[in-house]
Amino acid sequence: MRSLLRSRLLLPLALVGALGCGEDEPEVLTVDLPFVARVGTEPFACGKTYTNVGTTGTTYEPMDFRVYVHDVRLVTRDGKEVPVTLTEDGTWQHSGVVLLDFANKDGLCTQGTAGMNASIQGTAPQGDYTGLRFTLGIPEDLNHGDPTTLGKPMD
C-alpha cells in the first residue's frame, strides 16, 4: 500500500517537473525596477519648496510629478535590447504603458492621487543586463484613443 501511494504521488510530480523544465523554455526573470524622483540632488516631495533650480536659479513648489513610459527594454552587455513584458495590474500598468506617479496630495499637488507608484514591474528572459531604456509618454495609437475606454492608468 505504501509503495502504491508513493508511486501515485511521485509520478504526477515527476511529470509536472518534466513539463515545466523543458530545455527550449527560457528561464524568466521577474523585473522590479525602482525609480527615485529628484529635483537636482534633492529627493522630490510635494509640499516642498525648491530653490536655485536650473540655470535661472528659480524657486518653485511642484504641483504634480507624474510621467507615462512605454516600450521598456533591458540592455545586455553587448547592447542588445530585450523587451520587458509588463505585469498588468489594473492600476499603474496596462497595455504596455506604466504611470510613474511621484505626487501625493500634499502642498500644491492637489491634482494628484493619494496613491503613488515608483516602479516598473514585469518579466524578461534571464540575462546579464547592464542598462534600461524606455520611451516617455503614451504610444501614439493609444494617445489618440478615447481616454474613457482605455482604463487605468490612462483614464
Short mmCIF file of N, CA and C in Angstrom, two decimals:
data_model
loop_
_atom_site.label_atom_id
_atom_site.label_comp_id
_atom_site.label_asym_id
_atom_site.label_seq_id
_atom_site.Cartn_x
_atom_site.Cartn_y
_atom_site.Cartn_z
N MET A 1 0.83 -1.20 0.00
CA MET A 1 0.00 0.00 0.00
C MET A 1 0.87 1.25 0.00
N ARG A 2 1.93 1.24 0.80
CA ARG A 2 2.78 2.42 0.90
C ARG A 2 3.46 2.71 -0.43
N SER A 3 3.97 1.70 -1.14
CA SER A 3 4.65 1.94 -2.41
C SER A 3 3.65 2.37 -3.49
N LEU A 4 2.41 1.89 -3.42
CA LEU A 4 1.39 2.31 -4.36
C LEU A 4 1.07 3.79 -4.15
N LEU A 5 0.92 4.18 -2.90
CA LEU A 5 0.66 5.59 -2.58
C LEU A 5 1.82 6.46 -3.02
N ARG A 6 3.04 6.00 -2.78
CA ARG A 6 4.22 6.76 -3.17
C ARG A 6 4.25 6.94 -4.69
N SER A 7 3.97 5.89 -5.45
CA SER A 7 4.01 5.99 -6.91
C SER A 7 2.91 6.90 -7.43
N ARG A 8 1.75 6.90 -6.78
CA ARG A 8 0.65 7.78 -7.22
C ARG A 8 0.98 9.25 -6.96
N LEU A 9 1.78 9.54 -5.93
CA LEU A 9 2.16 10.92 -5.63
C LEU A 9 3.38 11.36 -6.41
N LEU A 10 4.38 10.50 -6.52
CA LEU A 10 5.64 10.90 -7.14
C LEU A 10 5.56 10.98 -8.66
N LEU A 11 4.82 10.07 -9.30
CA LEU A 11 4.74 10.10 -10.75
C LEU A 11 4.14 11.40 -11.27
N PRO A 12 2.99 11.87 -10.73
CA PRO A 12 2.48 13.16 -11.21
C PRO A 12 3.44 14.31 -10.95
N LEU A 13 4.13 14.30 -9.80
CA LEU A 13 5.11 15.36 -9.52
C LEU A 13 6.25 15.32 -10.51
N ALA A 14 6.70 14.13 -10.87
CA ALA A 14 7.78 14.00 -11.85
C ALA A 14 7.34 14.52 -13.20
N LEU A 15 6.09 14.23 -13.58
CA LEU A 15 5.59 14.71 -14.86
C LEU A 15 5.48 16.23 -14.87
N VAL A 16 5.01 16.80 -13.78
CA VAL A 16 4.93 18.27 -13.69
C VAL A 16 6.32 18.86 -13.83
N GLY A 17 7.30 18.28 -13.16
CA GLY A 17 8.66 18.77 -13.26
C GLY A 17 9.19 18.65 -14.68
N ALA A 18 8.90 17.55 -15.35
CA ALA A 18 9.38 17.36 -16.73
C ALA A 18 8.71 18.34 -17.68
N LEU A 19 7.43 18.61 -17.48
CA LEU A 19 6.74 19.53 -18.36
C LEU A 19 7.18 20.97 -18.13
N GLY A 20 7.52 21.31 -16.92
CA GLY A 20 7.86 22.69 -16.60
C GLY A 20 9.31 23.06 -16.82
N CYS A 21 10.16 22.10 -17.13
CA CYS A 21 11.60 22.37 -17.23
C CYS A 21 12.16 21.98 -18.59
N GLY A 22 11.42 22.20 -19.65
CA GLY A 22 11.92 21.85 -20.98
C GLY A 22 13.14 22.66 -21.34
N GLU A 23 14.04 22.06 -22.11
CA GLU A 23 15.28 22.76 -22.47
C GLU A 23 15.04 23.97 -23.35
N ASP A 24 13.98 23.96 -24.16
CA ASP A 24 13.75 25.07 -25.06
C ASP A 24 12.93 26.20 -24.42
N GLU A 25 12.55 26.05 -23.15
CA GLU A 25 11.84 27.10 -22.45
C GLU A 25 12.85 28.00 -21.73
N PRO A 26 12.90 29.30 -22.08
CA PRO A 26 13.85 30.18 -21.39
C PRO A 26 13.41 30.43 -19.96
N GLU A 27 14.38 30.59 -19.08
CA GLU A 27 14.05 30.95 -17.70
C GLU A 27 13.59 32.40 -17.68
N VAL A 28 12.65 32.69 -16.81
CA VAL A 28 12.07 34.02 -16.75
C VAL A 28 12.58 34.75 -15.52
N LEU A 29 12.93 36.00 -15.73
CA LEU A 29 13.42 36.87 -14.68
C LEU A 29 12.28 37.81 -14.28
N THR A 30 11.97 37.87 -12.99
CA THR A 30 10.99 38.84 -12.50
C THR A 30 11.70 40.18 -12.38
N VAL A 31 11.10 41.20 -12.98
CA VAL A 31 11.71 42.53 -13.04
C VAL A 31 10.94 43.49 -12.13
N ASP A 32 11.65 44.16 -11.24
CA ASP A 32 11.09 45.22 -10.40
C ASP A 32 12.09 46.36 -10.45
N LEU A 33 11.77 47.38 -11.24
CA LEU A 33 12.69 48.49 -11.48
C LEU A 33 12.25 49.72 -10.69
N PRO A 34 12.91 50.00 -9.57
CA PRO A 34 12.52 51.17 -8.76
C PRO A 34 13.05 52.47 -9.36
N PHE A 35 12.27 53.53 -9.21
CA PHE A 35 12.66 54.86 -9.66
C PHE A 35 12.66 55.80 -8.46
N VAL A 36 13.57 56.76 -8.47
CA VAL A 36 13.62 57.79 -7.44
C VAL A 36 13.52 59.14 -8.14
N ALA A 37 12.53 59.94 -7.75
CA ALA A 37 12.36 61.27 -8.33
C ALA A 37 13.21 62.27 -7.56
N ARG A 38 13.89 63.14 -8.30
CA ARG A 38 14.75 64.15 -7.68
C ARG A 38 14.56 65.48 -8.39
N VAL A 39 14.81 66.51 -7.64
CA VAL A 39 14.91 67.87 -8.18
C VAL A 39 16.36 68.26 -7.92
N GLY A 40 17.17 68.22 -8.96
CA GLY A 40 18.61 68.39 -8.78
C GLY A 40 19.14 67.23 -7.96
N THR A 41 19.73 67.52 -6.83
CA THR A 41 20.25 66.46 -5.97
C THR A 41 19.31 66.11 -4.83
N GLU A 42 18.19 66.86 -4.71
CA GLU A 42 17.26 66.64 -3.60
C GLU A 42 16.15 65.67 -3.99
N PRO A 43 15.71 64.83 -3.07
CA PRO A 43 14.55 63.97 -3.34
C PRO A 43 13.32 64.83 -3.59
N PHE A 44 12.48 64.40 -4.55
CA PHE A 44 11.24 65.10 -4.85
C PHE A 44 10.22 64.85 -3.75
N ALA A 45 9.48 65.90 -3.38
CA ALA A 45 8.37 65.75 -2.44
C ALA A 45 7.36 66.86 -2.68
N CYS A 46 6.10 66.49 -2.77
CA CYS A 46 5.05 67.50 -2.84
C CYS A 46 5.06 68.26 -1.51
N GLY A 47 4.75 69.55 -1.56
CA GLY A 47 4.72 70.37 -0.35
C GLY A 47 6.06 70.98 -0.01
N LYS A 48 7.09 70.64 -0.78
CA LYS A 48 8.42 71.19 -0.51
C LYS A 48 8.71 72.31 -1.52
N THR A 49 9.39 73.34 -1.08
CA THR A 49 9.81 74.42 -1.97
C THR A 49 11.27 74.21 -2.33
N TYR A 50 11.55 74.26 -3.60
CA TYR A 50 12.93 74.06 -4.10
C TYR A 50 13.48 75.41 -4.53
N THR A 51 14.72 75.68 -4.16
CA THR A 51 15.35 76.96 -4.52
C THR A 51 16.55 76.72 -5.41
N ASN A 52 16.89 77.78 -6.15
CA ASN A 52 18.07 77.77 -7.01
C ASN A 52 18.05 76.61 -8.01
N VAL A 53 16.91 76.45 -8.67
CA VAL A 53 16.72 75.35 -9.62
C VAL A 53 17.02 75.84 -11.03
N GLY A 54 17.81 75.07 -11.75
CA GLY A 54 18.10 75.36 -13.14
C GLY A 54 19.07 76.51 -13.32
N THR A 55 19.27 76.88 -14.58
CA THR A 55 20.24 77.93 -14.90
C THR A 55 19.78 79.31 -14.45
N THR A 56 18.46 79.48 -14.25
CA THR A 56 17.96 80.78 -13.81
C THR A 56 17.81 80.87 -12.29
N GLY A 57 18.12 79.80 -11.58
CA GLY A 57 18.02 79.81 -10.12
C GLY A 57 16.60 79.98 -9.61
N THR A 58 15.66 79.38 -10.29
CA THR A 58 14.24 79.51 -9.96
C THR A 58 13.90 78.88 -8.61
N THR A 59 12.91 79.46 -7.95
CA THR A 59 12.34 78.88 -6.74
C THR A 59 10.92 78.44 -7.09
N TYR A 60 10.57 77.22 -6.73
CA TYR A 60 9.21 76.76 -7.02
C TYR A 60 8.78 75.65 -6.07
N GLU A 61 7.45 75.50 -5.98
CA GLU A 61 6.85 74.37 -5.27
C GLU A 61 6.08 73.56 -6.32
N PRO A 62 6.38 72.28 -6.46
CA PRO A 62 5.73 71.48 -7.50
C PRO A 62 4.24 71.28 -7.25
N MET A 63 3.52 71.12 -8.37
CA MET A 63 2.09 70.85 -8.31
C MET A 63 1.76 69.42 -8.72
N ASP A 64 2.73 68.74 -9.33
CA ASP A 64 2.49 67.38 -9.81
C ASP A 64 3.83 66.79 -10.27
N PHE A 65 3.91 65.49 -10.30
CA PHE A 65 5.06 64.81 -10.90
C PHE A 65 4.64 63.40 -11.26
N ARG A 66 4.04 63.30 -12.44
CA ARG A 66 3.61 62.01 -12.98
C ARG A 66 4.11 61.93 -14.42
N VAL A 67 4.51 60.73 -14.83
CA VAL A 67 5.00 60.55 -16.18
C VAL A 67 4.64 59.15 -16.67
N TYR A 68 4.22 59.07 -17.93
CA TYR A 68 3.95 57.79 -18.57
C TYR A 68 5.21 57.32 -19.28
N VAL A 69 5.45 56.01 -19.27
CA VAL A 69 6.53 55.40 -20.05
C VAL A 69 5.99 54.15 -20.72
N HIS A 70 6.61 53.79 -21.83
CA HIS A 70 6.27 52.54 -22.53
C HIS A 70 7.52 52.03 -23.25
N ASP A 71 7.38 50.92 -23.94
CA ASP A 71 8.49 50.31 -24.68
C ASP A 71 9.71 50.10 -23.77
N VAL A 72 9.48 49.46 -22.63
CA VAL A 72 10.52 49.24 -21.62
C VAL A 72 11.41 48.08 -22.07
N ARG A 73 12.73 48.34 -22.09
CA ARG A 73 13.69 47.32 -22.52
C ARG A 73 14.87 47.28 -21.58
N LEU A 74 15.36 46.06 -21.34
CA LEU A 74 16.63 45.87 -20.63
C LEU A 74 17.72 45.80 -21.68
N VAL A 75 18.92 46.24 -21.33
CA VAL A 75 20.04 46.26 -22.26
C VAL A 75 21.12 45.30 -21.77
N THR A 76 21.58 44.43 -22.67
CA THR A 76 22.63 43.48 -22.33
C THR A 76 24.00 44.15 -22.45
N ARG A 77 25.03 43.45 -21.98
CA ARG A 77 26.41 43.98 -22.05
C ARG A 77 26.82 44.33 -23.47
N ASP A 78 26.33 43.56 -24.44
CA ASP A 78 26.72 43.83 -25.82
C ASP A 78 25.76 44.80 -26.53
N GLY A 79 24.85 45.44 -25.77
CA GLY A 79 24.00 46.48 -26.33
C GLY A 79 22.67 46.00 -26.89
N LYS A 80 22.39 44.72 -26.81
CA LYS A 80 21.12 44.20 -27.32
C LYS A 80 19.99 44.61 -26.37
N GLU A 81 18.87 45.03 -26.93
CA GLU A 81 17.71 45.43 -26.15
C GLU A 81 16.72 44.29 -26.08
N VAL A 82 16.29 43.97 -24.86
CA VAL A 82 15.35 42.87 -24.62
C VAL A 82 14.10 43.46 -23.99
N PRO A 83 12.93 43.29 -24.63
CA PRO A 83 11.71 43.88 -24.08
C PRO A 83 11.31 43.28 -22.74
N VAL A 84 10.77 44.13 -21.88
CA VAL A 84 10.19 43.70 -20.62
C VAL A 84 8.69 43.53 -20.85
N THR A 85 8.16 42.37 -20.48
CA THR A 85 6.72 42.16 -20.54
C THR A 85 6.15 42.70 -19.24
N LEU A 86 5.40 43.79 -19.36
CA LEU A 86 4.88 44.45 -18.17
C LEU A 86 3.78 43.62 -17.52
N THR A 87 3.74 43.65 -16.20
CA THR A 87 2.70 42.99 -15.44
C THR A 87 1.49 43.92 -15.39
N GLU A 88 0.39 43.49 -15.97
CA GLU A 88 -0.82 44.30 -15.96
C GLU A 88 -1.42 44.25 -14.56
N ASP A 89 -1.51 45.40 -13.91
CA ASP A 89 -2.03 45.40 -12.54
C ASP A 89 -3.36 46.13 -12.40
N GLY A 90 -3.87 46.68 -13.48
CA GLY A 90 -5.16 47.35 -13.43
C GLY A 90 -5.15 48.73 -12.79
N THR A 91 -3.98 49.17 -12.34
CA THR A 91 -3.89 50.49 -11.72
C THR A 91 -2.78 51.32 -12.35
N TRP A 92 -1.55 50.80 -12.35
CA TRP A 92 -0.39 51.57 -12.80
C TRP A 92 0.15 51.09 -14.14
N GLN A 93 -0.15 49.87 -14.53
CA GLN A 93 0.40 49.29 -15.76
C GLN A 93 -0.71 48.63 -16.56
N HIS A 94 -0.82 49.05 -17.83
CA HIS A 94 -1.86 48.49 -18.70
C HIS A 94 -1.48 48.74 -20.16
N SER A 95 -1.71 47.76 -20.99
CA SER A 95 -1.47 47.87 -22.44
C SER A 95 -0.04 48.31 -22.76
N GLY A 96 0.93 47.85 -21.97
CA GLY A 96 2.32 48.18 -22.23
C GLY A 96 2.73 49.56 -21.77
N VAL A 97 1.87 50.23 -21.01
CA VAL A 97 2.13 51.59 -20.52
C VAL A 97 2.21 51.56 -19.00
N VAL A 98 3.15 52.33 -18.45
CA VAL A 98 3.31 52.46 -17.00
C VAL A 98 3.13 53.93 -16.62
N LEU A 99 2.39 54.17 -15.55
CA LEU A 99 2.32 55.51 -14.98
C LEU A 99 3.20 55.53 -13.74
N LEU A 100 4.28 56.30 -13.81
CA LEU A 100 5.12 56.54 -12.64
C LEU A 100 4.56 57.80 -11.98
N ASP A 101 4.13 57.67 -10.75
CA ASP A 101 3.44 58.76 -10.05
C ASP A 101 4.17 59.04 -8.74
N PHE A 102 4.83 60.18 -8.68
CA PHE A 102 5.62 60.57 -7.51
C PHE A 102 4.91 61.62 -6.66
N ALA A 103 3.69 62.02 -7.06
CA ALA A 103 2.98 63.09 -6.37
C ALA A 103 1.85 62.53 -5.52
N ASN A 104 1.76 63.03 -4.30
CA ASN A 104 0.62 62.70 -3.45
C ASN A 104 -0.23 63.97 -3.34
N LYS A 105 -1.05 64.09 -2.38
CA LYS A 105 -1.94 65.25 -2.26
C LYS A 105 -1.38 66.34 -1.36
N ASP A 106 -0.10 66.28 -1.01
CA ASP A 106 0.49 67.30 -0.13
C ASP A 106 0.73 68.61 -0.88
N GLY A 107 0.74 69.70 -0.13
CA GLY A 107 1.07 71.02 -0.68
C GLY A 107 0.20 71.39 -1.85
N LEU A 108 0.85 71.85 -2.93
CA LEU A 108 0.13 72.27 -4.13
C LEU A 108 -0.23 71.09 -5.05
N CYS A 109 0.12 69.90 -4.70
CA CYS A 109 -0.14 68.72 -5.54
C CYS A 109 -1.59 68.25 -5.38
N THR A 110 -2.52 69.14 -5.56
CA THR A 110 -3.93 68.81 -5.36
C THR A 110 -4.53 68.02 -6.52
N GLN A 111 -3.88 68.04 -7.68
CA GLN A 111 -4.41 67.32 -8.84
C GLN A 111 -4.00 65.85 -8.84
N GLY A 112 -3.03 65.50 -8.00
CA GLY A 112 -2.54 64.13 -7.97
C GLY A 112 -3.49 63.19 -7.26
N THR A 113 -3.02 61.97 -7.08
CA THR A 113 -3.80 60.97 -6.37
C THR A 113 -3.11 60.70 -5.03
N ALA A 114 -3.81 60.12 -4.11
CA ALA A 114 -3.20 59.78 -2.83
C ALA A 114 -2.18 58.65 -3.01
N GLY A 115 -2.45 57.76 -3.96
CA GLY A 115 -1.53 56.66 -4.23
C GLY A 115 -0.35 57.11 -5.07
N MET A 116 0.73 56.38 -4.94
CA MET A 116 1.93 56.69 -5.71
C MET A 116 2.51 55.40 -6.28
N ASN A 117 3.25 55.50 -7.38
CA ASN A 117 3.90 54.34 -7.98
C ASN A 117 5.29 54.76 -8.44
N ALA A 118 6.30 54.10 -7.90
CA ALA A 118 7.68 54.44 -8.23
C ALA A 118 8.45 53.22 -8.74
N SER A 119 7.76 52.33 -9.48
CA SER A 119 8.48 51.18 -10.03
C SER A 119 7.78 50.64 -11.26
N ILE A 120 8.56 49.94 -12.06
CA ILE A 120 8.06 49.21 -13.22
C ILE A 120 8.23 47.74 -12.90
N GLN A 121 7.17 46.97 -13.14
CA GLN A 121 7.22 45.54 -12.82
C GLN A 121 6.83 44.72 -14.03
N GLY A 122 7.54 43.61 -14.20
CA GLY A 122 7.25 42.73 -15.31
C GLY A 122 8.17 41.52 -15.32
N THR A 123 8.36 40.95 -16.50
CA THR A 123 9.23 39.80 -16.66
C THR A 123 10.06 39.97 -17.93
N ALA A 124 11.19 39.26 -17.95
CA ALA A 124 12.08 39.24 -19.12
C ALA A 124 12.84 37.92 -19.08
N PRO A 125 13.40 37.50 -20.21
CA PRO A 125 14.23 36.31 -20.17
C PRO A 125 15.45 36.53 -19.28
N GLN A 126 15.92 35.47 -18.63
CA GLN A 126 17.15 35.57 -17.84
C GLN A 126 18.25 36.13 -18.72
N GLY A 127 19.11 36.95 -18.16
CA GLY A 127 20.20 37.52 -18.94
C GLY A 127 21.12 38.35 -18.06
N ASP A 128 22.19 38.81 -18.67
CA ASP A 128 23.16 39.66 -18.00
C ASP A 128 22.90 41.09 -18.47
N TYR A 129 22.08 41.82 -17.72
CA TYR A 129 21.64 43.16 -18.12
C TYR A 129 22.44 44.23 -17.40
N THR A 130 22.77 45.28 -18.15
CA THR A 130 23.55 46.38 -17.59
C THR A 130 22.85 47.73 -17.71
N GLY A 131 21.70 47.76 -18.38
CA GLY A 131 21.04 49.04 -18.56
C GLY A 131 19.55 48.90 -18.78
N LEU A 132 18.91 50.05 -18.91
CA LEU A 132 17.47 50.15 -19.08
C LEU A 132 17.17 51.25 -20.09
N ARG A 133 16.22 50.98 -20.97
CA ARG A 133 15.75 52.01 -21.91
C ARG A 133 14.23 51.95 -21.94
N PHE A 134 13.63 53.11 -22.14
CA PHE A 134 12.18 53.19 -22.27
C PHE A 134 11.86 54.46 -23.03
N THR A 135 10.61 54.58 -23.46
CA THR A 135 10.16 55.75 -24.18
C THR A 135 9.18 56.51 -23.29
N LEU A 136 9.38 57.82 -23.19
CA LEU A 136 8.47 58.66 -22.41
C LEU A 136 7.16 58.85 -23.15
N GLY A 137 6.08 58.90 -22.40
CA GLY A 137 4.77 59.17 -22.98
C GLY A 137 3.98 57.90 -23.24
N ILE A 138 2.84 58.11 -23.87
CA ILE A 138 1.93 57.03 -24.25
C ILE A 138 2.12 56.78 -25.74
N PRO A 139 2.12 55.53 -26.18
CA PRO A 139 2.25 55.27 -27.62
C PRO A 139 1.17 56.02 -28.40
N GLU A 140 1.52 56.48 -29.59
CA GLU A 140 0.61 57.31 -30.37
C GLU A 140 -0.75 56.67 -30.60
N ASP A 141 -0.78 55.37 -30.88
CA ASP A 141 -2.07 54.72 -31.15
C ASP A 141 -2.99 54.76 -29.92
N LEU A 142 -2.44 54.69 -28.73
CA LEU A 142 -3.25 54.80 -27.52
C LEU A 142 -3.51 56.25 -27.13
N ASN A 143 -2.55 57.12 -27.41
CA ASN A 143 -2.66 58.52 -27.02
C ASN A 143 -3.81 59.22 -27.74
N HIS A 144 -4.17 58.73 -28.90
CA HIS A 144 -5.23 59.37 -29.67
C HIS A 144 -6.55 58.60 -29.55
N GLY A 145 -6.61 57.66 -28.62
CA GLY A 145 -7.83 56.92 -28.37
C GLY A 145 -8.73 57.66 -27.40
N ASP A 146 -9.87 57.08 -27.15
CA ASP A 146 -10.84 57.66 -26.22
C ASP A 146 -10.38 57.31 -24.80
N PRO A 147 -9.97 58.31 -24.00
CA PRO A 147 -9.44 58.03 -22.66
C PRO A 147 -10.46 57.38 -21.73
N THR A 148 -11.75 57.52 -22.04
CA THR A 148 -12.75 56.91 -21.18
C THR A 148 -12.85 55.40 -21.39
N THR A 149 -12.25 54.89 -22.46
CA THR A 149 -12.31 53.45 -22.73
C THR A 149 -10.96 52.76 -22.52
N LEU A 150 -9.91 53.50 -22.23
CA LEU A 150 -8.58 52.92 -22.12
C LEU A 150 -8.30 52.26 -20.78
N GLY A 151 -9.00 52.63 -19.74
CA GLY A 151 -8.77 52.05 -18.42
C GLY A 151 -7.57 52.68 -17.75
N LYS A 152 -7.37 52.28 -16.49
CA LYS A 152 -6.23 52.79 -15.71
C LYS A 152 -4.94 52.26 -16.29
N PRO A 153 -3.89 53.00 -16.31
CA PRO A 153 -3.70 54.33 -15.76
C PRO A 153 -3.95 55.46 -16.75
N MET A 154 -4.50 55.13 -17.92
CA MET A 154 -4.64 56.14 -18.97
C MET A 154 -5.98 56.85 -18.95
N ASP A 155 -6.78 56.59 -17.93
CA ASP A 155 -8.07 57.27 -17.86
C ASP A 155 -7.92 58.62 -17.19
#
